[in-house]
Amino acid sequence: MHLLQHLRSCRLWLFLSLGLGASAYGQPVSELLPSANGLALKVWVFHPPQQPSDTQRPVVVALHGCGGMYATVGSRKGQLSARHQGMTDLLLARGYSVVWPDSLTPRQETSLCEQRMASRQVRQSHRRSDVHTTLAWLAQQAWTDQQRVALLGWSHGGSAVLASSDSTQKLPPSSVTPDIALAFYPGCADALRRAYQPTWPVHMLLGALDDWTPAEPCVALAEKAGMSFKLYPDSHHGFDNPVGQVQHLPRVPNGQHPGMGVHAGRNPVTGPQAWQDVLDLLKTRWPVPIAH
């Protein structure tokens, strides 16, 4: 079964790389959630097919990176990016609902990637607020299985996983708390300096060649805070992107070597492995039947 699932994830990667990656599960529903400082937080909600609307199911709250949720070029422009849609479809096929909070466009931003850290107007405190606003909203939904909620974030969204789960920070009370949190290549240096301690189990998926958010601080954080992680060899930042190739991004100012840019792009071996690892971790945590 593990091999079959791995082949399915690889097949999805091939499908997306050919530019055919429209979701097989219909259009999402958008919701506006009242949030801090009068902000209306926009979330996109995807439900698995052929399930009654009030059937309780596991939910994955997915957190985009510094480039936002959406594809900016090509036939997918304005829709979820290939990586975001691909993972969403894998989760939907296994009976999970997926909720994407959009932390950028309600704040009049489209990308933070080429902004210096000190000048960013969207900070991790905002991402933490968005996560907990979404969790509070999920607590009110009849379809939420409140015992089976996960966070899943990439890069800046992976850092948001850390920020929203930090027991050293004051967190709002909620009847819904994540059962597990998964972070692809987060920035860990700040959490390491703050003596971060996770409120719930956190697992990190790290690229050994990442020069944007390097793995070393995350490995140190995991060892200090009792977290789990997996280090993927020969893998740059964004190694799980199902489309594109590794590129040098000279305009990104924040990285291991400031002023020299960073590298990001897919690894066709470790990317599908990491996606399968996500599915396996969730299945181990939530033993539910796989939809066919």
PDB file of C-alpha atoms in Angstrom:
ATOM      1  CA  MET A   1       0.000   0.000   0.000  1.00  0.00           C
ATOM      2  CA  HIS A   2       2.868   2.357   0.796  1.00  0.00           C
ATOM      3  CA  LEU A   3       4.348   1.799  -2.680  1.00  0.00           C
ATOM      4  CA  LEU A   4       0.960   2.287  -4.317  1.00  0.00           C
ATOM      5  CA  GLN A   5       0.441   5.564  -2.508  1.00  0.00           C
ATOM      6  CA  HIS A   6       3.956   6.689  -3.453  1.00  0.00           C
ATOM      7  CA  LEU A   7       3.273   5.932  -7.114  1.00  0.00           C
ATOM      8  CA  ARG A   8       0.030   7.890  -6.905  1.00  0.00           C
ATOM      9  CA  SER A   9       1.834  10.940  -5.508  1.00  0.00           C
ATOM     10  CA  CYS A  10       4.476  10.660  -8.245  1.00  0.00           C
ATOM     11  CA  ARG A  11       1.717  10.395 -10.847  1.00  0.00           C
ATOM     12  CA  LEU A  12       0.147  13.568  -9.485  1.00  0.00           C
ATOM     13  CA  TRP A  13       3.499  15.317  -9.793  1.00  0.00           C
ATOM     14  CA  LEU A  14       3.756  14.248 -13.430  1.00  0.00           C
ATOM     15  CA  PHE A  15       0.176  15.386 -14.064  1.00  0.00           C
ATOM     16  CA  LEU A  16       0.911  18.811 -12.617  1.00  0.00           C
ATOM     17  CA  SER A  17       4.234  19.152 -14.431  1.00  0.00           C
ATOM     18  CA  LEU A  18       2.390  18.746 -17.726  1.00  0.00           C
ATOM     19  CA  GLY A  19       0.257  21.762 -16.858  1.00  0.00           C
ATOM     20  CA  LEU A  20      -2.946  19.796 -16.408  1.00  0.00           C
ATOM     21  CA  GLY A  21      -3.299  20.375 -12.680  1.00  0.00           C
ATOM     22  CA  ALA A  22      -6.886  21.573 -12.290  1.00  0.00           C
ATOM     23  CA  SER A  23      -8.413  20.127  -9.171  1.00  0.00           C
ATOM     24  CA  ALA A  24     -10.530  17.033  -9.624  1.00  0.00           C
ATOM     25  CA  TYR A  25     -12.654  18.040  -6.649  1.00  0.00           C
ATOM     26  CA  GLY A  26     -14.524  21.134  -7.786  1.00  0.00           C
ATOM     27  CA  GLN A  27     -14.295  24.705  -6.621  1.00  0.00           C
ATOM     28  CA  PRO A  28     -13.541  25.756  -3.044  1.00  0.00           C
ATOM     29  CA  VAL A  29     -15.818  27.911  -0.918  1.00  0.00           C
ATOM     30  CA  SER A  30     -14.457  31.239   0.329  1.00  0.00           C
ATOM     31  CA  GLU A  31     -15.268  32.574   3.780  1.00  0.00           C
ATOM     32  CA  LEU A  32     -14.508  35.899   5.454  1.00  0.00           C
ATOM     33  CA  LEU A  33     -13.659  35.535   9.130  1.00  0.00           C
ATOM     34  CA  PRO A  34     -13.644  38.501  11.553  1.00  0.00           C
ATOM     35  CA  SER A  35     -10.097  38.817  12.832  1.00  0.00           C
ATOM     36  CA  ALA A  36      -7.897  41.137  14.863  1.00  0.00           C
ATOM     37  CA  ASN A  37      -7.890  44.884  14.209  1.00  0.00           C
ATOM     38  CA  GLY A  38     -11.016  44.716  12.081  1.00  0.00           C
ATOM     39  CA  LEU A  39      -9.370  42.579   9.401  1.00  0.00           C
ATOM     40  CA  ALA A  40     -11.607  40.224   7.436  1.00  0.00           C
ATOM     41  CA  LEU A  41      -9.474  37.118   7.033  1.00  0.00           C
ATOM     42  CA  LYS A  42     -10.211  35.280   3.798  1.00  0.00           C
ATOM     43  CA  VAL A  43     -10.057  31.486   3.887  1.00  0.00           C
ATOM     44  CA  TRP A  44     -10.597  28.972   1.126  1.00  0.00           C
ATOM     45  CA  VAL A  45     -12.352  25.770   2.170  1.00  0.00           C
ATOM     46  CA  PHE A  46     -12.064  22.503   0.228  1.00  0.00           C
ATOM     47  CA  HIS A  47     -14.229  19.524   1.147  1.00  0.00           C
ATOM     48  CA  PRO A  48     -13.760  15.900   0.069  1.00  0.00           C
ATOM     49  CA  PRO A  49     -16.208  14.735  -2.595  1.00  0.00           C
ATOM     50  CA  GLN A  50     -19.371  12.764  -1.954  1.00  0.00           C
ATOM     51  CA  GLN A  51     -19.613  13.460   1.756  1.00  0.00           C
ATOM     52  CA  PRO A  52     -22.663  15.057   3.414  1.00  0.00           C
ATOM     53  CA  SER A  53     -21.916  18.645   4.354  1.00  0.00           C
ATOM     54  CA  ASP A  54     -22.331  18.038   8.088  1.00  0.00           C
ATOM     55  CA  THR A  55     -20.311  14.805   8.290  1.00  0.00           C
ATOM     56  CA  GLN A  56     -17.492  15.277  10.754  1.00  0.00           C
ATOM     57  CA  ARG A  57     -14.071  14.766   9.190  1.00  0.00           C
ATOM     58  CA  PRO A  58     -10.397  15.524   9.856  1.00  0.00           C
ATOM     59  CA  VAL A  59      -9.277  19.004   8.821  1.00  0.00           C
ATOM     60  CA  VAL A  60      -5.892  20.257   7.648  1.00  0.00           C
ATOM     61  CA  VAL A  61      -5.237  23.989   7.997  1.00  0.00           C
ATOM     62  CA  ALA A  62      -2.683  24.758   5.272  1.00  0.00           C
ATOM     63  CA  LEU A  63      -0.374  27.778   5.515  1.00  0.00           C
ATOM     64  CA  HIS A  64       1.210  29.335   2.433  1.00  0.00           C
ATOM     65  CA  GLY A  65       4.755  30.643   2.194  1.00  0.00           C
ATOM     66  CA  CYS A  66       6.091  34.140   1.555  1.00  0.00           C
ATOM     67  CA  GLY A  67       4.862  34.060  -2.049  1.00  0.00           C
ATOM     68  CA  GLY A  68       1.229  33.622  -1.055  1.00  0.00           C
ATOM     69  CA  MET A  69      -1.307  31.004  -2.030  1.00  0.00           C
ATOM     70  CA  TYR A  70      -1.768  31.690  -5.703  1.00  0.00           C
ATOM     71  CA  ALA A  71      -0.036  31.005  -8.988  1.00  0.00           C
ATOM     72  CA  THR A  72       1.088  34.294 -10.537  1.00  0.00           C
ATOM     73  CA  VAL A  73       1.677  33.200 -14.143  1.00  0.00           C
ATOM     74  CA  GLY A  74       0.356  30.700 -16.634  1.00  0.00           C
ATOM     75  CA  SER A  75      -2.994  28.963 -16.867  1.00  0.00           C
ATOM     76  CA  ARG A  76      -3.276  28.668 -13.077  1.00  0.00           C
ATOM     77  CA  LYS A  77      -2.856  32.398 -12.436  1.00  0.00           C
ATOM     78  CA  GLY A  78      -5.108  33.453  -9.543  1.00  0.00           C
ATOM     79  CA  GLN A  79      -5.741  29.843  -8.467  1.00  0.00           C
ATOM     80  CA  LEU A  80      -3.867  27.824  -5.884  1.00  0.00           C
ATOM     81  CA  SER A  81      -0.299  27.195  -6.996  1.00  0.00           C
ATOM     82  CA  ALA A  82       0.577  23.755  -8.323  1.00  0.00           C
ATOM     83  CA  ARG A  83       2.175  22.737  -5.026  1.00  0.00           C
ATOM     84  CA  HIS A  84      -0.765  23.948  -2.955  1.00  0.00           C
ATOM     85  CA  GLN A  85      -3.365  22.394  -5.249  1.00  0.00           C
ATOM     86  CA  GLY A  86      -1.469  19.136  -5.522  1.00  0.00           C
ATOM     87  CA  MET A  87      -1.232  18.646  -1.781  1.00  0.00           C
ATOM     88  CA  THR A  88      -4.843  19.736  -1.370  1.00  0.00           C
ATOM     89  CA  ASP A  89      -6.004  17.105  -3.855  1.00  0.00           C
ATOM     90  CA  LEU A  90      -4.015  14.377  -2.103  1.00  0.00           C
ATOM     91  CA  LEU A  91      -5.603  15.295   1.217  1.00  0.00           C
ATOM     92  CA  LEU A  92      -9.114  15.522  -0.243  1.00  0.00           C
ATOM     93  CA  ALA A  93      -8.721  12.061  -1.775  1.00  0.00           C
ATOM     94  CA  ARG A  94      -8.108  10.729   1.716  1.00  0.00           C
ATOM     95  CA  GLY A  95     -11.230  12.275   3.198  1.00  0.00           C
ATOM     96  CA  TYR A  96      -9.748  15.398   4.794  1.00  0.00           C
ATOM     97  CA  SER A  97     -11.151  18.891   4.464  1.00  0.00           C
ATOM     98  CA  VAL A  98      -8.486  21.517   3.734  1.00  0.00           C
ATOM     99  CA  VAL A  99      -8.682  25.160   4.824  1.00  0.00           C
ATOM    100  CA  TRP A 100      -6.303  27.789   3.437  1.00  0.00           C
ATOM    101  CA  PRO A 101      -6.128  31.124   5.304  1.00  0.00           C
ATOM    102  CA  ASP A 102      -4.884  33.908   2.993  1.00  0.00           C
ATOM    103  CA  SER A 103      -2.606  36.023   5.160  1.00  0.00           C
ATOM    104  CA  LEU A 104      -1.402  38.359   2.386  1.00  0.00           C
ATOM    105  CA  THR A 105      -4.103  39.754   0.097  1.00  0.00           C
ATOM    106  CA  PRO A 106      -6.373  40.975   2.942  1.00  0.00           C
ATOM    107  CA  ARG A 107      -3.322  42.982   4.065  1.00  0.00           C
ATOM    108  CA  GLN A 108      -2.718  44.359   0.562  1.00  0.00           C
ATOM    109  CA  GLU A 109       0.324  42.176  -0.099  1.00  0.00           C
ATOM    110  CA  THR A 110       0.989  39.634  -2.830  1.00  0.00           C
ATOM    111  CA  SER A 111       4.489  38.454  -1.870  1.00  0.00           C
ATOM    112  CA  LEU A 112       6.990  38.978   0.942  1.00  0.00           C
ATOM    113  CA  CYS A 113       9.839  36.994  -0.590  1.00  0.00           C
ATOM    114  CA  GLU A 114      11.852  39.953  -1.873  1.00  0.00           C
ATOM    115  CA  GLN A 115      11.234  42.108   1.203  1.00  0.00           C
ATOM    116  CA  ARG A 116      13.840  42.375   3.932  1.00  0.00           C
ATOM    117  CA  MET A 117      12.720  40.949   7.242  1.00  0.00           C
ATOM    118  CA  ALA A 118      12.867  44.311   8.995  1.00  0.00           C
ATOM    119  CA  SER A 119      10.613  45.999   6.426  1.00  0.00           C
ATOM    120  CA  ARG A 120       7.884  43.359   6.244  1.00  0.00           C
ATOM    121  CA  GLN A 121       4.445  44.556   7.258  1.00  0.00           C
ATOM    122  CA  VAL A 122       3.090  41.000   7.572  1.00  0.00           C
ATOM    123  CA  ARG A 123       4.866  39.375  10.478  1.00  0.00           C
ATOM    124  CA  GLN A 124       4.641  36.076  12.269  1.00  0.00           C
ATOM    125  CA  SER A 125       2.408  37.680  14.894  1.00  0.00           C
ATOM    126  CA  HIS A 126      -0.130  38.211  12.078  1.00  0.00           C
ATOM    127  CA  ARG A 127       0.238  34.640  10.879  1.00  0.00           C
ATOM    128  CA  ARG A 128      -0.247  33.369  14.448  1.00  0.00           C
ATOM    129  CA  SER A 129      -3.420  35.457  14.743  1.00  0.00           C
ATOM    130  CA  ASP A 130      -4.699  34.075  11.436  1.00  0.00           C
ATOM    131  CA  VAL A 131      -4.108  30.487  12.550  1.00  0.00           C
ATOM    132  CA  HIS A 132      -6.001  30.943  15.796  1.00  0.00           C
ATOM    133  CA  THR A 133      -8.818  32.861  14.074  1.00  0.00           C
ATOM    134  CA  THR A 134      -9.181  29.887  11.714  1.00  0.00           C
ATOM    135  CA  LEU A 135      -9.128  27.374  14.563  1.00  0.00           C
ATOM    136  CA  ALA A 136     -11.832  29.331  16.426  1.00  0.00           C
ATOM    137  CA  TRP A 137     -13.967  29.323  13.276  1.00  0.00           C
ATOM    138  CA  LEU A 138     -13.436  25.575  12.795  1.00  0.00           C
ATOM    139  CA  ALA A 139     -14.741  25.016  16.319  1.00  0.00           C
ATOM    140  CA  GLN A 140     -18.112  26.341  15.110  1.00  0.00           C
ATOM    141  CA  GLN A 141     -18.389  24.135  12.009  1.00  0.00           C
ATOM    142  CA  ALA A 142     -20.509  20.986  12.157  1.00  0.00           C
ATOM    143  CA  TRP A 143     -18.130  19.180   9.780  1.00  0.00           C
ATOM    144  CA  THR A 144     -15.015  19.681  11.924  1.00  0.00           C
ATOM    145  CA  ASP A 145     -13.798  16.648  13.803  1.00  0.00           C
ATOM    146  CA  GLN A 146     -12.375  18.652  16.678  1.00  0.00           C
ATOM    147  CA  GLN A 147     -10.117  15.803  17.762  1.00  0.00           C
ATOM    148  CA  ARG A 148      -8.465  15.578  14.333  1.00  0.00           C
ATOM    149  CA  VAL A 149      -7.132  18.942  13.192  1.00  0.00           C
ATOM    150  CA  ALA A 150      -3.639  19.462  11.776  1.00  0.00           C
ATOM    151  CA  LEU A 151      -1.499  22.394  10.677  1.00  0.00           C
ATOM    152  CA  LEU A 152       0.615  22.111   7.535  1.00  0.00           C
ATOM    153  CA  GLY A 153       2.851  24.989   6.467  1.00  0.00           C
ATOM    154  CA  TRP A 154       5.567  25.786   3.929  1.00  0.00           C
ATOM    155  CA  SER A 155       8.508  28.151   4.510  1.00  0.00           C
ATOM    156  CA  HIS A 156       6.970  31.358   5.933  1.00  0.00           C
ATOM    157  CA  GLY A 157       3.923  29.195   6.638  1.00  0.00           C
ATOM    158  CA  GLY A 158       6.182  26.631   8.275  1.00  0.00           C
ATOM    159  CA  SER A 159       7.469  29.420  10.505  1.00  0.00           C
ATOM    160  CA  ALA A 160       3.805  30.238  11.193  1.00  0.00           C
ATOM    161  CA  VAL A 161       3.381  26.654  12.423  1.00  0.00           C
ATOM    162  CA  LEU A 162       6.125  27.357  14.953  1.00  0.00           C
ATOM    163  CA  ALA A 163       4.794  30.800  15.886  1.00  0.00           C
ATOM    164  CA  SER A 164       1.247  29.559  16.438  1.00  0.00           C
ATOM    165  CA  SER A 165       2.337  26.588  18.552  1.00  0.00           C
ATOM    166  CA  ASP A 166       4.865  28.355  20.805  1.00  0.00           C
ATOM    167  CA  SER A 167       3.989  27.687  24.435  1.00  0.00           C
ATOM    168  CA  THR A 168       6.199  30.609  25.499  1.00  0.00           C
ATOM    169  CA  GLN A 169       3.731  32.987  23.794  1.00  0.00           C
ATOM    170  CA  LYS A 170       0.253  33.751  25.072  1.00  0.00           C
ATOM    171  CA  LEU A 171      -2.190  31.752  22.952  1.00  0.00           C
ATOM    172  CA  PRO A 172      -5.931  32.410  22.839  1.00  0.00           C
ATOM    173  CA  PRO A 173      -8.142  29.717  24.367  1.00  0.00           C
ATOM    174  CA  SER A 174      -9.914  27.511  21.852  1.00  0.00           C
ATOM    175  CA  SER A 175     -11.944  24.321  21.883  1.00  0.00           C
ATOM    176  CA  VAL A 176      -9.994  23.252  18.773  1.00  0.00           C
ATOM    177  CA  THR A 177      -6.256  22.669  19.040  1.00  0.00           C
ATOM    178  CA  PRO A 178      -4.169  20.879  16.437  1.00  0.00           C
ATOM    179  CA  ASP A 179      -3.421  17.237  17.034  1.00  0.00           C
ATOM    180  CA  ILE A 180      -0.239  17.513  14.956  1.00  0.00           C
ATOM    181  CA  ALA A 181       1.627  20.222  13.044  1.00  0.00           C
ATOM    182  CA  LEU A 182       3.876  19.690  10.012  1.00  0.00           C
ATOM    183  CA  ALA A 183       6.323  22.341   8.802  1.00  0.00           C
ATOM    184  CA  PHE A 184       8.187  22.260   5.493  1.00  0.00           C
ATOM    185  CA  TYR A 185      11.540  24.095   5.729  1.00  0.00           C
ATOM    186  CA  PRO A 186      10.559  26.764   8.295  1.00  0.00           C
ATOM    187  CA  GLY A 187      12.866  29.518   9.458  1.00  0.00           C
ATOM    188  CA  CYS A 188      13.974  28.319  12.892  1.00  0.00           C
ATOM    189  CA  ALA A 189      16.561  30.882  14.025  1.00  0.00           C
ATOM    190  CA  ASP A 190      14.073  33.127  15.872  1.00  0.00           C
ATOM    191  CA  ALA A 191      12.375  30.187  17.576  1.00  0.00           C
ATOM    192  CA  LEU A 192      15.771  28.865  18.643  1.00  0.00           C
ATOM    193  CA  ARG A 193      16.668  32.232  20.210  1.00  0.00           C
ATOM    194  CA  ARG A 194      13.302  32.401  22.020  1.00  0.00           C
ATOM    195  CA  ALA A 195      13.702  28.974  23.633  1.00  0.00           C
ATOM    196  CA  TYR A 196      10.599  27.807  21.760  1.00  0.00           C
ATOM    197  CA  GLN A 197       8.610  24.909  23.187  1.00  0.00           C
ATOM    198  CA  PRO A 198       5.813  23.309  21.134  1.00  0.00           C
ATOM    199  CA  THR A 199       2.286  23.220  22.521  1.00  0.00           C
ATOM    200  CA  TRP A 200       1.450  20.185  20.379  1.00  0.00           C
ATOM    201  CA  PRO A 201       3.551  17.682  18.377  1.00  0.00           C
ATOM    202  CA  VAL A 202       5.511  19.317  15.544  1.00  0.00           C
ATOM    203  CA  HIS A 203       7.354  17.500  12.756  1.00  0.00           C
ATOM    204  CA  MET A 204       9.655  19.375  10.351  1.00  0.00           C
ATOM    205  CA  LEU A 205      10.549  18.373   6.768  1.00  0.00           C
ATOM    206  CA  LEU A 206      13.900  19.948   5.892  1.00  0.00           C
ATOM    207  CA  GLY A 207      16.125  20.246   2.833  1.00  0.00           C
ATOM    208  CA  ALA A 208      19.782  19.433   3.405  1.00  0.00           C
ATOM    209  CA  LEU A 209      20.910  21.995   0.773  1.00  0.00           C
ATOM    210  CA  ASP A 210      18.499  24.762   1.839  1.00  0.00           C
ATOM    211  CA  ASP A 211      20.293  28.137   1.776  1.00  0.00           C
ATOM    212  CA  TRP A 212      17.104  30.196   2.285  1.00  0.00           C
ATOM    213  CA  THR A 213      15.879  28.751   5.582  1.00  0.00           C
ATOM    214  CA  PRO A 214      18.787  26.446   6.401  1.00  0.00           C
ATOM    215  CA  ALA A 215      18.219  23.163   8.149  1.00  0.00           C
ATOM    216  CA  GLU A 216      20.880  23.530  10.853  1.00  0.00           C
ATOM    217  CA  PRO A 217      18.908  25.840  13.184  1.00  0.00           C
ATOM    218  CA  CYS A 218      15.864  23.592  12.787  1.00  0.00           C
ATOM    219  CA  VAL A 219      17.853  20.487  13.694  1.00  0.00           C
ATOM    220  CA  ALA A 220      19.182  22.307  16.767  1.00  0.00           C
ATOM    221  CA  LEU A 221      15.659  23.459  17.647  1.00  0.00           C
ATOM    222  CA  ALA A 222      14.260  19.948  17.279  1.00  0.00           C
ATOM    223  CA  GLU A 223      16.913  18.503  19.556  1.00  0.00           C
ATOM    224  CA  LYS A 224      16.411  21.245  22.138  1.00  0.00           C
ATOM    225  CA  ALA A 225      12.607  21.245  22.098  1.00  0.00           C
ATOM    226  CA  GLY A 226      11.994  17.516  21.676  1.00  0.00           C
ATOM    227  CA  MET A 227      10.550  17.774  18.139  1.00  0.00           C
ATOM    228  CA  SER A 228      10.804  15.308  15.277  1.00  0.00           C
ATOM    229  CA  PHE A 229      12.217  16.079  11.847  1.00  0.00           C
ATOM    230  CA  LYS A 230      13.411  14.486   8.630  1.00  0.00           C
ATOM    231  CA  LEU A 231      16.331  15.826   6.614  1.00  0.00           C
ATOM    232  CA  TYR A 232      16.004  15.163   2.870  1.00  0.00           C
ATOM    233  CA  PRO A 233      19.343  14.830   1.015  1.00  0.00           C
ATOM    234  CA  ASP A 234      20.255  16.842  -2.083  1.00  0.00           C
ATOM    235  CA  SER A 235      17.225  19.078  -1.498  1.00  0.00           C
ATOM    236  CA  HIS A 236      16.963  22.845  -1.774  1.00  0.00           C
ATOM    237  CA  HIS A 237      14.249  25.127  -0.436  1.00  0.00           C
ATOM    238  CA  GLY A 238      10.948  24.243  -2.093  1.00  0.00           C
ATOM    239  CA  PHE A 239      12.149  20.743  -2.954  1.00  0.00           C
ATOM    240  CA  ASP A 240       8.568  19.424  -2.828  1.00  0.00           C
ATOM    241  CA  ASN A 241       7.312  21.732  -5.580  1.00  0.00           C
ATOM    242  CA  PRO A 242       5.874  19.399  -8.254  1.00  0.00           C
ATOM    243  CA  VAL A 243       6.745  21.785 -11.101  1.00  0.00           C
ATOM    244  CA  GLY A 244       9.837  23.683 -12.196  1.00  0.00           C
ATOM    245  CA  GLN A 245      13.520  23.188 -11.513  1.00  0.00           C
ATOM    246  CA  VAL A 246      16.065  24.483  -9.026  1.00  0.00           C
ATOM    247  CA  GLN A 247      16.719  28.166  -9.680  1.00  0.00           C
ATOM    248  CA  HIS A 248      18.953  30.866  -8.246  1.00  0.00           C
ATOM    249  CA  LEU A 249      16.826  33.741  -6.926  1.00  0.00           C
ATOM    250  CA  PRO A 250      19.218  36.709  -6.681  1.00  0.00           C
ATOM    251  CA  ARG A 251      16.602  39.227  -5.462  1.00  0.00           C
ATOM    252  CA  VAL A 252      15.750  37.375  -2.259  1.00  0.00           C
ATOM    253  CA  PRO A 253      17.586  39.331   0.475  1.00  0.00           C
ATOM    254  CA  ASN A 254      16.980  36.931   3.363  1.00  0.00           C
ATOM    255  CA  GLY A 255      18.959  33.745   3.405  1.00  0.00           C
ATOM    256  CA  GLN A 256      22.033  31.986   4.641  1.00  0.00           C
ATOM    257  CA  HIS A 257      24.253  34.320   2.602  1.00  0.00           C
ATOM    258  CA  PRO A 258      22.623  37.800   2.572  1.00  0.00           C
ATOM    259  CA  GLY A 259      23.144  39.665  -0.671  1.00  0.00           C
ATOM    260  CA  MET A 260      23.949  36.509  -2.644  1.00  0.00           C
ATOM    261  CA  GLY A 261      20.396  35.307  -3.230  1.00  0.00           C
ATOM    262  CA  VAL A 262      19.076  31.809  -2.588  1.00  0.00           C
ATOM    263  CA  HIS A 263      18.291  28.605  -4.439  1.00  0.00           C
ATOM    264  CA  ALA A 264      14.865  26.993  -4.613  1.00  0.00           C
ATOM    265  CA  GLY A 265      13.218  24.278  -6.628  1.00  0.00           C
ATOM    266  CA  ARG A 266      12.005  20.732  -6.815  1.00  0.00           C
ATOM    267  CA  ASN A 267      13.780  17.474  -6.259  1.00  0.00           C
ATOM    268  CA  PRO A 268      11.887  14.804  -8.242  1.00  0.00           C
ATOM    269  CA  VAL A 269      12.953  12.082  -5.789  1.00  0.00           C
ATOM    270  CA  THR A 270      12.671  13.611  -2.326  1.00  0.00           C
ATOM    271  CA  GLY A 271       9.660  15.798  -3.150  1.00  0.00           C
ATOM    272  CA  PRO A 272       7.237  12.888  -3.642  1.00  0.00           C
ATOM    273  CA  GLN A 273       8.847  11.132  -0.678  1.00  0.00           C
ATOM    274  CA  ALA A 274       8.091  14.125   1.552  1.00  0.00           C
ATOM    275  CA  TRP A 275       4.482  14.290   0.369  1.00  0.00           C
ATOM    276  CA  GLN A 276       4.108  10.587   1.100  1.00  0.00           C
ATOM    277  CA  ASP A 277       5.667  11.147   4.513  1.00  0.00           C
ATOM    278  CA  VAL A 278       3.007  13.795   5.232  1.00  0.00           C
ATOM    279  CA  LEU A 279       0.236  11.364   4.279  1.00  0.00           C
ATOM    280  CA  ASP A 280       1.781   8.590   6.350  1.00  0.00           C
ATOM    281  CA  LEU A 281       2.158  10.800   9.423  1.00  0.00           C
ATOM    282  CA  LEU A 282      -1.478  11.874   9.200  1.00  0.00           C
ATOM    283  CA  LYS A 283      -2.661   8.307   8.627  1.00  0.00           C
ATOM    284  CA  THR A 284      -0.689   7.117  11.644  1.00  0.00           C
ATOM    285  CA  ARG A 285      -2.215   9.893  13.729  1.00  0.00           C
ATOM    286  CA  TRP A 286      -5.701   9.500  12.245  1.00  0.00           C
ATOM    287  CA  PRO A 287      -6.388   5.934  11.058  1.00  0.00           C
ATOM    288  CA  VAL A 288      -9.203   6.637   8.592  1.00  0.00           C
ATOM    289  CA  PRO A 289     -10.058   4.737   5.384  1.00  0.00           C
ATOM    290  CA  ILE A 290      -8.556   6.040   2.170  1.00  0.00           C
ATOM    291  CA  ALA A 291     -11.107   7.168  -0.392  1.00  0.00           C
ATOM    292  CA  HIS A 292     -11.028   5.535  -3.823  1.00  0.00           C
TER     293      HIS A 292
END
